mmCIF file of N, CA, C and O and ligand atoms in Angstrom:
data_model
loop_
_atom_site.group_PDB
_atom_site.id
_atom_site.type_symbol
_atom_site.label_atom_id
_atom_site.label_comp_id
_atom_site.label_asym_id
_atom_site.label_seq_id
_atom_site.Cartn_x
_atom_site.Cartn_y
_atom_site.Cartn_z
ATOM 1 N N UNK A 1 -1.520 -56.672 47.438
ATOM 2 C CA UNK A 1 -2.655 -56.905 48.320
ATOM 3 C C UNK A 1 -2.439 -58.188 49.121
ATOM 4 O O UNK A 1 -1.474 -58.911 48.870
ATOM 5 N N UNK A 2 -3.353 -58.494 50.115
ATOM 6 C CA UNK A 2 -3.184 -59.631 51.072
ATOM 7 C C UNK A 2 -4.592 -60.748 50.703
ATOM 8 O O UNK A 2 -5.816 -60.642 50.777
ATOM 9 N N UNK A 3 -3.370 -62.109 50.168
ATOM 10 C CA UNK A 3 -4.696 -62.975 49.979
ATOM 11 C C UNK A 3 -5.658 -63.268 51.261
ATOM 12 O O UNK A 3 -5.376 -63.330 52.457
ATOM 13 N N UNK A 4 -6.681 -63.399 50.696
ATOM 14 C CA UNK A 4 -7.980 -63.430 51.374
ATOM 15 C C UNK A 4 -8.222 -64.673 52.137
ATOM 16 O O UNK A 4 -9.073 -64.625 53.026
ATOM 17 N N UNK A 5 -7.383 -66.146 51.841
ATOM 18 C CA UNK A 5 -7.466 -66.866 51.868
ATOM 19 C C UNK A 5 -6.051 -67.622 52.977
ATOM 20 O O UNK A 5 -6.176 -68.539 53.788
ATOM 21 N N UNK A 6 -4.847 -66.879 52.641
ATOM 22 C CA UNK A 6 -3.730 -67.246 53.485
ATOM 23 C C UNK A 6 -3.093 -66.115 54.177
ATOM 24 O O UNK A 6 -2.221 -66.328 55.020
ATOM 25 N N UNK A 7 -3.504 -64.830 53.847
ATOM 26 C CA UNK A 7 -3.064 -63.695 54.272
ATOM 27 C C UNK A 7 -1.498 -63.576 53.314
ATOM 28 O O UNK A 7 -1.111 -62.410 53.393
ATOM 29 N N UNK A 8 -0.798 -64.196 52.699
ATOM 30 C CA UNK A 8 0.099 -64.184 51.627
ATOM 31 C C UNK A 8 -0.067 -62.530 51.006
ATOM 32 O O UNK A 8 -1.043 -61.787 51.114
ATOM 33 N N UNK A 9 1.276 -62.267 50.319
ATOM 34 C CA UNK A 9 1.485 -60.728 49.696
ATOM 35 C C UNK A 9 1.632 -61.253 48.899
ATOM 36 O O UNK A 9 2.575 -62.027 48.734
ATOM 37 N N UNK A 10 0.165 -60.867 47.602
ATOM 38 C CA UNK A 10 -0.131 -60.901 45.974
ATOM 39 C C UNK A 10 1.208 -60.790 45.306
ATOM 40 O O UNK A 10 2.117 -60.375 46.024
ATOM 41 N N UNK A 11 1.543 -61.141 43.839
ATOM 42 C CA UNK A 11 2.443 -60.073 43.387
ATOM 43 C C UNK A 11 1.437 -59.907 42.025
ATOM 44 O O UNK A 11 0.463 -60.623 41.792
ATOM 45 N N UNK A 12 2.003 -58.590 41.047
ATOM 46 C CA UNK A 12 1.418 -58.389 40.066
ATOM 47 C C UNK A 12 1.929 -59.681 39.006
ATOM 48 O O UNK A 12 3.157 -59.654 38.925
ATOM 49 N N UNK A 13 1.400 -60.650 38.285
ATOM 50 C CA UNK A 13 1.522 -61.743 37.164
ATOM 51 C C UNK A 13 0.999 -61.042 36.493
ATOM 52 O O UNK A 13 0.262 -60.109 36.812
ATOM 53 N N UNK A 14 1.556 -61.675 34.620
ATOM 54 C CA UNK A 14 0.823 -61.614 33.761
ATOM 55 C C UNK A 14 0.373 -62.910 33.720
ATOM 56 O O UNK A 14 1.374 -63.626 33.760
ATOM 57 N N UNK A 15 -1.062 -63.868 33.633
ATOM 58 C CA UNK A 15 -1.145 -65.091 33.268
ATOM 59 C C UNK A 15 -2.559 -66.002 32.095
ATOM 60 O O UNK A 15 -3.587 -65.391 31.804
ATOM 61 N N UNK A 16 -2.337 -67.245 31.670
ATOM 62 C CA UNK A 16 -2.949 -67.444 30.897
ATOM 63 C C UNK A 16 -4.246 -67.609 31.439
ATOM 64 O O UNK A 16 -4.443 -68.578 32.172
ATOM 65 N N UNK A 17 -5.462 -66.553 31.114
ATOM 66 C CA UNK A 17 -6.961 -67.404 31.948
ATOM 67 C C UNK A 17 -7.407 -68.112 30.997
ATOM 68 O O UNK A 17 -7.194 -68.162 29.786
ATOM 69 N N UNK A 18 -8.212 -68.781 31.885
ATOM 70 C CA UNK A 18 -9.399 -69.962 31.128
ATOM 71 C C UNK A 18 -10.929 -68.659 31.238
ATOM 72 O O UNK A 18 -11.210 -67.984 32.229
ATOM 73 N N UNK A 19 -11.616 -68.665 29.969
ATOM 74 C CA UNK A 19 -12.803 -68.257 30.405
ATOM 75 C C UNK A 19 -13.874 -68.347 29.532
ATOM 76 O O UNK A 19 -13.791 -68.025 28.347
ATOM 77 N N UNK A 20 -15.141 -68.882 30.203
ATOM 78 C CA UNK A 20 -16.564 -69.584 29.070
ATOM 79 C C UNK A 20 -17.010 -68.560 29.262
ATOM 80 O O UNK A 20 -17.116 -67.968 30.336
ATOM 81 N N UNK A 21 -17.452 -68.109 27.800
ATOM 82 C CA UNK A 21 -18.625 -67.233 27.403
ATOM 83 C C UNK A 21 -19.453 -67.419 26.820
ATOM 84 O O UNK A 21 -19.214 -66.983 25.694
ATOM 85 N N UNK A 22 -20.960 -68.094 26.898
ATOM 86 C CA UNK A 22 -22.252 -68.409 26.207
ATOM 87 C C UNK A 22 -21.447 -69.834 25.782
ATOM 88 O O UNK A 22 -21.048 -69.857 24.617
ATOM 89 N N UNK A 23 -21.198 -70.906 26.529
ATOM 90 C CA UNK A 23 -21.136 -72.271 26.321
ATOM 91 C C UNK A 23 -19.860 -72.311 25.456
ATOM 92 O O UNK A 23 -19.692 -73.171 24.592
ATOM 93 N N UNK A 24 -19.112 -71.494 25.688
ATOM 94 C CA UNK A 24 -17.367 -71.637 24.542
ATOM 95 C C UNK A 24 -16.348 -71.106 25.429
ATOM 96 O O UNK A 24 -16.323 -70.013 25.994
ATOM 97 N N UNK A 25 -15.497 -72.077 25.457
ATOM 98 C CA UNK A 25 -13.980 -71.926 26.521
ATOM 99 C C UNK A 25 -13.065 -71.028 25.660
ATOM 100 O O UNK A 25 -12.808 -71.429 24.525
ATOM 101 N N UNK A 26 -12.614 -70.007 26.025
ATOM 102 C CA UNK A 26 -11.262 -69.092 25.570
ATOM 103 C C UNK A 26 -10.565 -69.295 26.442
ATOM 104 O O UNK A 26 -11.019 -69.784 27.477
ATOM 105 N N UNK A 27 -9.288 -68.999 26.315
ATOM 106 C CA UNK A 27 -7.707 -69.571 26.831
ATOM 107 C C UNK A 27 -7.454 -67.400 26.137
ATOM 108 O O UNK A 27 -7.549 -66.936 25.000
ATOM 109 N N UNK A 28 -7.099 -66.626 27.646
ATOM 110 C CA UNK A 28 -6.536 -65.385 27.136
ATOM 111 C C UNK A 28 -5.289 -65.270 27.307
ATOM 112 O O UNK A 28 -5.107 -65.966 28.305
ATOM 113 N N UNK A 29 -4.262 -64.841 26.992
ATOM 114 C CA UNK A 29 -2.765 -64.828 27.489
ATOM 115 C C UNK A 29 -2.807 -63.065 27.539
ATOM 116 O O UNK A 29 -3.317 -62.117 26.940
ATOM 117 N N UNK A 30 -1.709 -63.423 28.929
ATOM 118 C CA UNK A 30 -0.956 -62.082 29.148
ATOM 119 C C UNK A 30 -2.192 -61.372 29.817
ATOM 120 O O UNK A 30 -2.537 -60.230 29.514
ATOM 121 N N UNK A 31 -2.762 -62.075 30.660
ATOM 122 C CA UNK A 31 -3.698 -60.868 31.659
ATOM 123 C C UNK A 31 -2.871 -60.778 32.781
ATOM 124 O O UNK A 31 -1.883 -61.434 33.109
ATOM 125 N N UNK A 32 -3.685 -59.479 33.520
ATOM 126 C CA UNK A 32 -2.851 -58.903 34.562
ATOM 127 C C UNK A 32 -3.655 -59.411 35.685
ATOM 128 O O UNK A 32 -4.870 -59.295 35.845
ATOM 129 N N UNK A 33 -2.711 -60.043 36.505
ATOM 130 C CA UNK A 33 -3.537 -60.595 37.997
ATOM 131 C C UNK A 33 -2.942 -60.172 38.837
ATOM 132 O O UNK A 33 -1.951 -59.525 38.497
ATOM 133 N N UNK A 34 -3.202 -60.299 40.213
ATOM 134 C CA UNK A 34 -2.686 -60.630 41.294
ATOM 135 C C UNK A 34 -2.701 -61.656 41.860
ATOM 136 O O UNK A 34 -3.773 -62.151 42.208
ATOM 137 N N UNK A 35 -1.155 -62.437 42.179
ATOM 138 C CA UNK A 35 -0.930 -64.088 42.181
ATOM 139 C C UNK A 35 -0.625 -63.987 43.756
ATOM 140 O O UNK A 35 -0.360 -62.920 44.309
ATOM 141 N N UNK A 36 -0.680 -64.961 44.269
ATOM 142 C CA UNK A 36 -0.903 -65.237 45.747
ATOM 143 C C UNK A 36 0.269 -66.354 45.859
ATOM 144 O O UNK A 36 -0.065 -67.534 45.749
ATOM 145 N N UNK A 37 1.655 -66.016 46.078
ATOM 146 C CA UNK A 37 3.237 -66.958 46.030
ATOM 147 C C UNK A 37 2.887 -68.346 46.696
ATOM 148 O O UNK A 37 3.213 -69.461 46.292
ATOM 149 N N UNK A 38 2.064 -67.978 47.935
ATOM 150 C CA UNK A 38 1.825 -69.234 49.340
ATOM 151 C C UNK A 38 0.608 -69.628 48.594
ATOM 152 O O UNK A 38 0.730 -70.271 49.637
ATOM 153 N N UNK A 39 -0.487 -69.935 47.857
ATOM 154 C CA UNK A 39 -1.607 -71.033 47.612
ATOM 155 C C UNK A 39 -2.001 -70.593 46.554
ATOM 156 O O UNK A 39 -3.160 -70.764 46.175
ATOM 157 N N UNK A 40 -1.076 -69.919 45.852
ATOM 158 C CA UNK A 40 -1.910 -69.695 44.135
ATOM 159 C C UNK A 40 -2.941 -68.993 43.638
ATOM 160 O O UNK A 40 -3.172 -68.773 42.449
ATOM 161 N N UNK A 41 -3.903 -68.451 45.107
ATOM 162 C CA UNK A 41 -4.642 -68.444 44.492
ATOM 163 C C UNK A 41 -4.714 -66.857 43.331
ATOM 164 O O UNK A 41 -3.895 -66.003 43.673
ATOM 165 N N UNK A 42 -5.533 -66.503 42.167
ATOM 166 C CA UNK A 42 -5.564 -65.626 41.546
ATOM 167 C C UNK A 42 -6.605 -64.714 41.872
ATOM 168 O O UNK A 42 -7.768 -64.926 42.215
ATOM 169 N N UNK A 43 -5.728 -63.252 41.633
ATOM 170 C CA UNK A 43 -7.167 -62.265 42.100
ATOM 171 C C UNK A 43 -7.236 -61.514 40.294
ATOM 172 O O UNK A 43 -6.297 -61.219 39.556
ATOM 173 N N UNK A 44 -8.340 -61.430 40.124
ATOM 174 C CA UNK A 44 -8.424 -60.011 38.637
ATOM 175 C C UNK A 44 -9.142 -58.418 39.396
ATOM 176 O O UNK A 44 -9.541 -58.294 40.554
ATOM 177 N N UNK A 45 -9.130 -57.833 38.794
ATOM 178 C CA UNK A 45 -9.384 -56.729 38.961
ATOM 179 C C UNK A 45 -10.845 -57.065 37.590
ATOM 180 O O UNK A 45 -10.719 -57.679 36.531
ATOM 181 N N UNK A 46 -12.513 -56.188 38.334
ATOM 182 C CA UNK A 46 -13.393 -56.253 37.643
ATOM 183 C C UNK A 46 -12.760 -55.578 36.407
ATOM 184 O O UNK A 46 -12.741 -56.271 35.389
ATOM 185 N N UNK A 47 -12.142 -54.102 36.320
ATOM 186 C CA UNK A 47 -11.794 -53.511 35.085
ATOM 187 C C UNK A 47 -11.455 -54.822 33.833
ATOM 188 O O UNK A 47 -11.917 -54.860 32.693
ATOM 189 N N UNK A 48 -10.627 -55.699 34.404
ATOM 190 C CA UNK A 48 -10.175 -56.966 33.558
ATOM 191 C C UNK A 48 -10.972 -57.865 33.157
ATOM 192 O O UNK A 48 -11.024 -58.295 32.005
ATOM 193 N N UNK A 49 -11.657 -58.214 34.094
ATOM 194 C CA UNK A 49 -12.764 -59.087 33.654
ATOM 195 C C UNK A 49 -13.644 -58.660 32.343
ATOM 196 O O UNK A 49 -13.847 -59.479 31.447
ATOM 197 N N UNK A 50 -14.123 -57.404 32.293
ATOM 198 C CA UNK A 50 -15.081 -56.763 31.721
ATOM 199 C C UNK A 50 -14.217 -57.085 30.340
ATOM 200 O O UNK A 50 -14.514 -57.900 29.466
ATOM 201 N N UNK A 51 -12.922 -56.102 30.404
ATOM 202 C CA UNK A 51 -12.280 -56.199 29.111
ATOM 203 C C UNK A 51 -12.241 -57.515 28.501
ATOM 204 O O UNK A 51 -12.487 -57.831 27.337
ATOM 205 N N UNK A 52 -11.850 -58.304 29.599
ATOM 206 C CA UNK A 52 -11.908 -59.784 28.705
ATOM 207 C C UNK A 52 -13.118 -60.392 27.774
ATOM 208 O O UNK A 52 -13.055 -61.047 26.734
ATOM 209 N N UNK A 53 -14.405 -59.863 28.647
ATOM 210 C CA UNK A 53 -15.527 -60.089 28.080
ATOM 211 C C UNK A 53 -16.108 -59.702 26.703
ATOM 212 O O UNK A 53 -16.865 -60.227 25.886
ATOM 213 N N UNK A 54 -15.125 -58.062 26.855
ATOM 214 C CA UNK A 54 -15.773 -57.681 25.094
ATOM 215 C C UNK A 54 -15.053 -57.737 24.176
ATOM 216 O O UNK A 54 -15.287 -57.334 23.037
ATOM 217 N N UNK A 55 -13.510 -58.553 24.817
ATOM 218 C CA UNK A 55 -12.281 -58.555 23.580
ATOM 219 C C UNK A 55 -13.324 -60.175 23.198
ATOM 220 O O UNK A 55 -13.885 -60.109 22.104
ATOM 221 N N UNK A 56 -13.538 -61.307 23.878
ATOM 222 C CA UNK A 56 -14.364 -61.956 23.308
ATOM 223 C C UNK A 56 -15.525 -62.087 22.732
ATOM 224 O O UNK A 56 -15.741 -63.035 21.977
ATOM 225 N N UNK A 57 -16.402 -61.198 22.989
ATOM 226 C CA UNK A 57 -17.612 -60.509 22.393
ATOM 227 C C UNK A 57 -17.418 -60.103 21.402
ATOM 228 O O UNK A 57 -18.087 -60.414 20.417
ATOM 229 N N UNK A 58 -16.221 -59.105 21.381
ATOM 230 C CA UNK A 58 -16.436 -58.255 19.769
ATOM 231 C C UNK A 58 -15.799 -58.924 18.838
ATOM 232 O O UNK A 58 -16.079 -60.122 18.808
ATOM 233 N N UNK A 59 -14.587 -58.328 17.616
ATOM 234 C CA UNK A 59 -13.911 -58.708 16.550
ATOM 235 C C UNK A 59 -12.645 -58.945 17.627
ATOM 236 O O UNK A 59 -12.211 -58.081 18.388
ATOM 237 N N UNK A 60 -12.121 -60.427 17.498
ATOM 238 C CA UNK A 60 -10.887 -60.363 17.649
ATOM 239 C C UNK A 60 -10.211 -61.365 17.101
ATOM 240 O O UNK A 60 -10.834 -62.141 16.377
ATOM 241 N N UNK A 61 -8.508 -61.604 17.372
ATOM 242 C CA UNK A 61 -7.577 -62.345 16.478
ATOM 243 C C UNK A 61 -7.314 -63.566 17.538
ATOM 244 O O UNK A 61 -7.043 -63.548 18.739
ATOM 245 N N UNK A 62 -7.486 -64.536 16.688
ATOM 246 C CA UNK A 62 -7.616 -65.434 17.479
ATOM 247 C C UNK A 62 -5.953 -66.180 16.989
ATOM 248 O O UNK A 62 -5.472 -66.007 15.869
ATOM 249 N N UNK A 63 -5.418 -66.830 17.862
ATOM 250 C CA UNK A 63 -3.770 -66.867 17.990
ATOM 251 C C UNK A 63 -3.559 -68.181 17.783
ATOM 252 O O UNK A 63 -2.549 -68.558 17.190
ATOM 253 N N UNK A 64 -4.522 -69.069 18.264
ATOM 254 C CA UNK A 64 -4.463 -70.359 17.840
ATOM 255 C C UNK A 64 -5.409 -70.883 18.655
ATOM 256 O O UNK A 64 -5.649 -70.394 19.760
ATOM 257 N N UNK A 65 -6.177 -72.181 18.057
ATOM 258 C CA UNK A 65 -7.182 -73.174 18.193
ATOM 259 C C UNK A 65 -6.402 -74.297 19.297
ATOM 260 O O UNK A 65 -5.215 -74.620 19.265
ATOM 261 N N UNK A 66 -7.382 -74.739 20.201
ATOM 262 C CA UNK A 66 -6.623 -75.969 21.293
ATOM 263 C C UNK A 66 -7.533 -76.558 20.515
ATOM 264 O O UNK A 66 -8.355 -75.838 19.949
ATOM 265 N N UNK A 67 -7.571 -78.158 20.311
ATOM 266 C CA UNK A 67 -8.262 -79.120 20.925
ATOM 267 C C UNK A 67 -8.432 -79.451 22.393
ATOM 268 O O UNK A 67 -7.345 -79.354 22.962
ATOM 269 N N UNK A 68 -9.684 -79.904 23.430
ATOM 270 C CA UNK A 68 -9.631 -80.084 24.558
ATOM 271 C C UNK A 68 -9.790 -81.531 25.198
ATOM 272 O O UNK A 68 -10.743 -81.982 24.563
ATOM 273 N N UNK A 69 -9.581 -82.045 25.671
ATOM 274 C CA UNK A 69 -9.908 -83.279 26.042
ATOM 275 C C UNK A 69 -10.810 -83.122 27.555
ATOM 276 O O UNK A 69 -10.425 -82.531 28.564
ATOM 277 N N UNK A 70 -12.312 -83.955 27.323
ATOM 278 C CA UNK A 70 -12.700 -83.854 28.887
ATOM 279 C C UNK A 70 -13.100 -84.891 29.093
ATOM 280 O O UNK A 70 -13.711 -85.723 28.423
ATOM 281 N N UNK A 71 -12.566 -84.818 30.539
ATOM 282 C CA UNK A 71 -12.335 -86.300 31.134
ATOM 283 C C UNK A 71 -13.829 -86.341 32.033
ATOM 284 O O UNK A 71 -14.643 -85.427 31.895
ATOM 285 N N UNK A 72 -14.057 -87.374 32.858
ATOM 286 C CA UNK A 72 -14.812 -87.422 34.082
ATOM 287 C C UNK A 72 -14.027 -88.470 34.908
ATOM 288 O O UNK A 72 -13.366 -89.455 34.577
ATOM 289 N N UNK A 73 -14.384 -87.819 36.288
ATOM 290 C CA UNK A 73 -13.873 -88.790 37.309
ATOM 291 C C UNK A 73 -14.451 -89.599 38.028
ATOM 292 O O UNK A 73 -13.808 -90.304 38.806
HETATM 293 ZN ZN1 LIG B 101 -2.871 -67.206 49.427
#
């Protein structure tokens, strides 16, 4: 697809998202995006989103714990 933003040709990535659900940060690996080569930016497909939502919602295996550090500027 053509980013929205530079007109750039997406390619298919697998990559790590960041995503808060009810006030708690998950880190998912291996989602499927579309990456934008010229400005990065990331596209998901809703189908993905959703899934992400109820693999965190429901029972799942969690792969390992971060600590986070937050800063202010
Ligand atoms: Zn772009």
């Amino acid at each position: 697809m053509k980013c929205t933003y530079c007109d750039g040709e997406t390619i298919t990535k697998r990559v790590r998202k960041q995503q808060w659900l009810n006030g708690k940060l998950y880190i998912i690996e291996n989602v499927k995006a579309e990456v934008c080569p010229e400005c990065g930016e990331r596209y998901y497909h809703a189908a993905v989103l959703d899934t992400i939502d109820s693999m965190i919602a429901g029972d799942h295996t969690v792969k390992e714990v971060l600590a986070v550090e937050v800063l202010t500027a």
